[in-house]
Amino acid sequence: MPNPSLNHNMIRVTKDQFPADFVWGVATSAFQIEGASREDGKGPSIWDEFCQQPGVISDHSNGDVACDHYHRYESDLDLIEAMQVDAYRFSISWPRVRPTGAGAWNEAGLAFYDRLIDGMIKRGIKPYLTLNHWDLPAQLQHQGGWANRDTVFRFVEYAKGIHDRYGDRVVSIATHNEPWVVAVLGHETGIFAPGIKSRAIAAQTSHHLLLSHGMALRELRKDGATCELGIVLNLSPMHAATDSPEDQAKTRLEDGKLLRWYMDPMFKACYPADVWDDLGADSPLIEAGDLDIIATPMDFLGVNYYSRSVVSAKEQWDARKNGKAVSDMGWEIYPEGLTELLVRIHRDYPVPPLFVTENGGAFRDVLEDGKVHDAERTDYIVRHIEAVQAAMQQGVRMGGYMVWSFLDNFEWASGYEKRFGIVHVDYTTQTRTLKDSALWYQQFLQTTSNDRT
Ligand code: GCO
């Protein structure tokens, strides 16, 4: 039955216009949903510690309970199954499985992910695992964190341990989620954990993240990995606000900092010269051989896409003030940017198949009579799926698309105020309610164009 609350005209794209093996998923991350932050031997992460600092999280919240997914994973997996989704992209909490990031492993934490992964397999849901979705063990931060080259080796041990335990059961392992965010928001602007404000530390961090990615890939291949190995980047097209030479030059540099700084080393074994020069004395220390390791081939590249960036040399360009449609994050809704981005990556780099590993929007949802009529989110998702389709028509090899997010969850520095879920979470009762967008996705995944007249 079509969902009566949805505008039927919205349903333009159909699943059968995609290859049969195209993967449709939903995504979350450990810190944002699990809660149980001190249970069963879990160690603190940098986000547990960061949340204790006054004023850094807008609603003064933390990840102690979050969506209580640690205890509710069975019924959460039931919901994913009910939506007919093929794949679930989740992350492992490193300090849950190895509390201090070195030394002893925590069997109770490892057993949780056994249950989670087995629960997916039992339901026919493909596990897409991410190793680092930002929750570094706090103890490693006390020893310098990602700025310390030793952390690279701790990460490789972690990757090997996870692969040994789950590698034969998961479809894919991504090393890092959004290294730009870890480096820049965590270490340069400091609005995310660990809250450091130094461009030099941020640059060193980005190098170590990339190095640990390449090293982990090499080690997992040596260990005989059969699952797909890759990384997830947050990328956006950069558009200059005006044709002025200043805006154009700044746009090119910003593109270098966000995209080329990560893509060039991984696919061309070099850092972009313009960004390197701009860093000057803040450029990272790299050792002989690092770049070759970083450029280790991968099986897939995950792209997280939310919006484009518009760059002005004079001011912070504001989408809303410029009359653009925006989400509750203030991010411009710009689906054509996803097509542009995917086509550009495919054109400029020898990439493996691409996955949109995150795409979605925060909107001001209203729960009324057990329903959330989130037409804006549905429209956002439909238009972005169409944008993926348009990229494929231009020859881009795409492996899948995943909605961010399965559940409303802890949106980092915005706490629980911003809701990205296609499933609503009442944080008082932990009740889950499928929003109209989830019902739309379910219908999309069930329906072929022949069923609709
Ligand atoms: C990211 C992260 C997610 C966020 C989402 C919305 O892209 O920042 O992977 O954890 O919650 O993107 O901001």
XYZ file of C-alpha atoms and ligand atoms in Angstrom, residues 29 32 89 133-134 177-178 181 192 234 304 306 329 331 358 404 409-412 420, ligand 1:
34
model
C 27.973 5.340 14.526
C 26.009 8.527 18.586
C 26.688 0.750 8.245
C 34.018 7.011 13.767
C 35.877 9.474 16.023
C 35.069 8.095 8.898
C 35.779 11.620 7.679
C 36.491 16.266 10.497
C 34.811 18.620 18.228
C 33.240 13.920 3.704
C 29.488 11.358 2.783
C 25.257 16.713 2.719
C 21.701 22.542 10.307
C 23.144 23.554 5.273
C 26.020 9.052 4.360
C 22.235 9.109 7.484
C 20.978 10.371 17.623
C 23.708 12.373 19.347
C 24.680 14.967 16.763
C 28.100 15.769 18.258
C 18.800 13.215 11.309
C 29.442 13.298 9.815
C 29.339 12.066 10.599
C 28.018 11.824 11.231
C 27.158 13.033 11.462
C 26.415 13.417 10.225
C 25.560 14.652 10.370
O 29.321 13.239 8.607
O 29.660 14.358 10.388
O 29.747 10.950 9.904
O 28.395 11.229 12.431
O 26.267 12.806 12.472
O 27.286 13.680 9.189
O 26.332 15.767 10.686
